[in-house]
Coordinates of C-alpha atoms in Angstrom, one line a residue:
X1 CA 81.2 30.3 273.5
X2 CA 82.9 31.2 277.1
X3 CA 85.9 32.6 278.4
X4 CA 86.1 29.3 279.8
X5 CA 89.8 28.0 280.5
X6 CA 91.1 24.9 278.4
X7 CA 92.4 23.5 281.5
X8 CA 92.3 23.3 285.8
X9 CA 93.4 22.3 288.4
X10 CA 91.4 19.4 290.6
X11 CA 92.7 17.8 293.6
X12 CA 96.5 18.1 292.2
X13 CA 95.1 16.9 288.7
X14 CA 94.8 19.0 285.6
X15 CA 91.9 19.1 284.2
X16 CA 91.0 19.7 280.6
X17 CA 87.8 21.7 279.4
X18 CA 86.3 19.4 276.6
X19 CA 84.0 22.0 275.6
X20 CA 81.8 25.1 276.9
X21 CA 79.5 27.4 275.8
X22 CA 77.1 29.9 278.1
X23 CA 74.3 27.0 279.0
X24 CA 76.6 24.2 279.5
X25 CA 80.5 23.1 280.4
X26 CA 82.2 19.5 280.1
X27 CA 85.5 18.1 281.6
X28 CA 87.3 14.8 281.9
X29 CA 88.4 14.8 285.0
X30 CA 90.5 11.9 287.3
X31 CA 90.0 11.6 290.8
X32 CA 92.8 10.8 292.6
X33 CA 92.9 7.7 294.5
X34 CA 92.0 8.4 298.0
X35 CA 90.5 11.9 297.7
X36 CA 88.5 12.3 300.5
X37 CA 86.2 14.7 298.4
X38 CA 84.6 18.0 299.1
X39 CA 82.6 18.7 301.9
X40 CA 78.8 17.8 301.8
X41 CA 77.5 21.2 299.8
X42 CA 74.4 22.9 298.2
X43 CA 74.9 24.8 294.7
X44 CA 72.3 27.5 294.8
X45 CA 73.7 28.9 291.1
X46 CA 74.0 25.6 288.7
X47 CA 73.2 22.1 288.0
X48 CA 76.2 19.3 288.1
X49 CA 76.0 16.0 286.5
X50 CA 79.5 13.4 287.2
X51 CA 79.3 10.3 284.6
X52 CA 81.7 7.8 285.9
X53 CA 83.5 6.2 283.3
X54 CA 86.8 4.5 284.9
X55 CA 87.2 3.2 289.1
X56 CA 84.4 3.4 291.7
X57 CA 83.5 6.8 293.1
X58 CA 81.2 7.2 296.5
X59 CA 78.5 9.8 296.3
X60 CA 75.4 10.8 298.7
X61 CA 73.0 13.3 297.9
X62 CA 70.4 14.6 300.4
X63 CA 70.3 12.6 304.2
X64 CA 71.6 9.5 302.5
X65 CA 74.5 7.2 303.0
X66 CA 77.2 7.0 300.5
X67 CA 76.4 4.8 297.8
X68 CA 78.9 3.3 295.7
X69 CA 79.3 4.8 291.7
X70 CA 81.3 2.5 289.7
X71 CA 81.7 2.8 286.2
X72 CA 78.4 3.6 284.1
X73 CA 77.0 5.3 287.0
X74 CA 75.0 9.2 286.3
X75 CA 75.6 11.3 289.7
X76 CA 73.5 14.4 289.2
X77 CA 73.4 17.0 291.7
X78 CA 70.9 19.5 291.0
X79 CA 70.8 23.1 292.7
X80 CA 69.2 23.2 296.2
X81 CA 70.3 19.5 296.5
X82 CA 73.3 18.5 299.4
X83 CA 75.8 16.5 297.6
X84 CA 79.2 15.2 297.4
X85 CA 81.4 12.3 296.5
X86 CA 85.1 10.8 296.9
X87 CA 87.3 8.3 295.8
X88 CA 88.3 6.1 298.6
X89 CA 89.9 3.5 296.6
X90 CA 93.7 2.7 295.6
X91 CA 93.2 3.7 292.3
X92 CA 92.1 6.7 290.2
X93 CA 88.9 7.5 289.0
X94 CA 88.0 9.0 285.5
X95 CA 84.9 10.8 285.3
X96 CA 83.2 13.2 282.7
X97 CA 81.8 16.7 284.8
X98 CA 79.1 18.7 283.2
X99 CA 77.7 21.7 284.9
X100 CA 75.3 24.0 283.9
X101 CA 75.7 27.0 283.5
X102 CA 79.4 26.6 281.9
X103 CA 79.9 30.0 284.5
X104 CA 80.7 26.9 287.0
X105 CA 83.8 26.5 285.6
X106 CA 84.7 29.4 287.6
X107 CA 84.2 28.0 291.1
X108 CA 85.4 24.3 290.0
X109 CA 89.0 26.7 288.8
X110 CA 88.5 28.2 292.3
X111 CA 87.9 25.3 294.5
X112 CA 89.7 22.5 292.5
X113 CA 93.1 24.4 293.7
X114 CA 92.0 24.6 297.4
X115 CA 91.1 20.6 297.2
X116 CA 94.4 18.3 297.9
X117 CA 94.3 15.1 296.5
X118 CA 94.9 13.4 299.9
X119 CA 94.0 15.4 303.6
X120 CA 91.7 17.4 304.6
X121 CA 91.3 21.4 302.9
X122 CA 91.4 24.1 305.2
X123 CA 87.8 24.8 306.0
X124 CA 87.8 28.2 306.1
X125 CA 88.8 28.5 302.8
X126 CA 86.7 26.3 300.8
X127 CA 83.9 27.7 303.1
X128 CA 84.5 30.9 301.5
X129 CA 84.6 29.9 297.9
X130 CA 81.5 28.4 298.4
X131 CA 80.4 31.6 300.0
X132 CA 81.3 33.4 297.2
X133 CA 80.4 31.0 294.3
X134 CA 76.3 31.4 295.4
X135 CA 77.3 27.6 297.6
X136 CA 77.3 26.4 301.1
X137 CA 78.8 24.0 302.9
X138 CA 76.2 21.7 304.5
X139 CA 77.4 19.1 306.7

């Protein structure tokens, strides 16, 4: 097992850590209702998967348009891969996170408390958590 914590923050949401060992990580996390989402980004370090299993999400990955996720919908957004998603709607979204490695869980801690749950971040800073979490920001 990791060091992981039991709980994070997310866009102003607390998260809890469902369960973790070194190869993989789970949350249940809710996306508040009109989060913009992070910027468009590339994970060089670990995998992310985002099952959907309450609202309607919107997610690109690569070149592509945002697509919308509503409930039953597998996001998976492997390393190398641009990605993101957001919640545009007027209600919450409750999703299920996996990542993989569970060492994740350290840049979701860091860059879930630089993430508001309604604006824009400061781009400077969640450019450098990316930085320093093995990530870029690709927009």
């Amino acid at each position: 097992m990791t060091d992981a914590p039991r709980q994070l923050s997310y866009a102003g949401e607390t998260v809890p850590v469902l369960g973790a060992t070194d190869a993989l990580a789970f949350c249940e996390m809710t996306i508040p209702a009109g989060f913009g989402g992070p910027p468009p980004h590339i994970h060089h370090g670990f995998d992310e998967a985002i099952y959907v299993l309450d609202g309607e999400l919107t997610y690109l990955t690569g070149r592509s348009d945002p697509v919308p996720a509503p409930p039953g919908t597998l996001i998976l957004a492997e390393r190398g891969i641009r990605h993101t998603f957001a919640n545009p709607g007027d209600t919450p979204a409750k999703v299920l996170g996996i990542w993989s490695p569970a060492s994740a869980l350290d840049f979701m801690a860091e860059i879930g408390a630089a993430l508001p749950a309604s604006g824009p971040p400061d781009p400077d800073v969640v450019a450098e958590i990316y930085r320093r979490h093995n990530g870029v920001i690709v927009p």
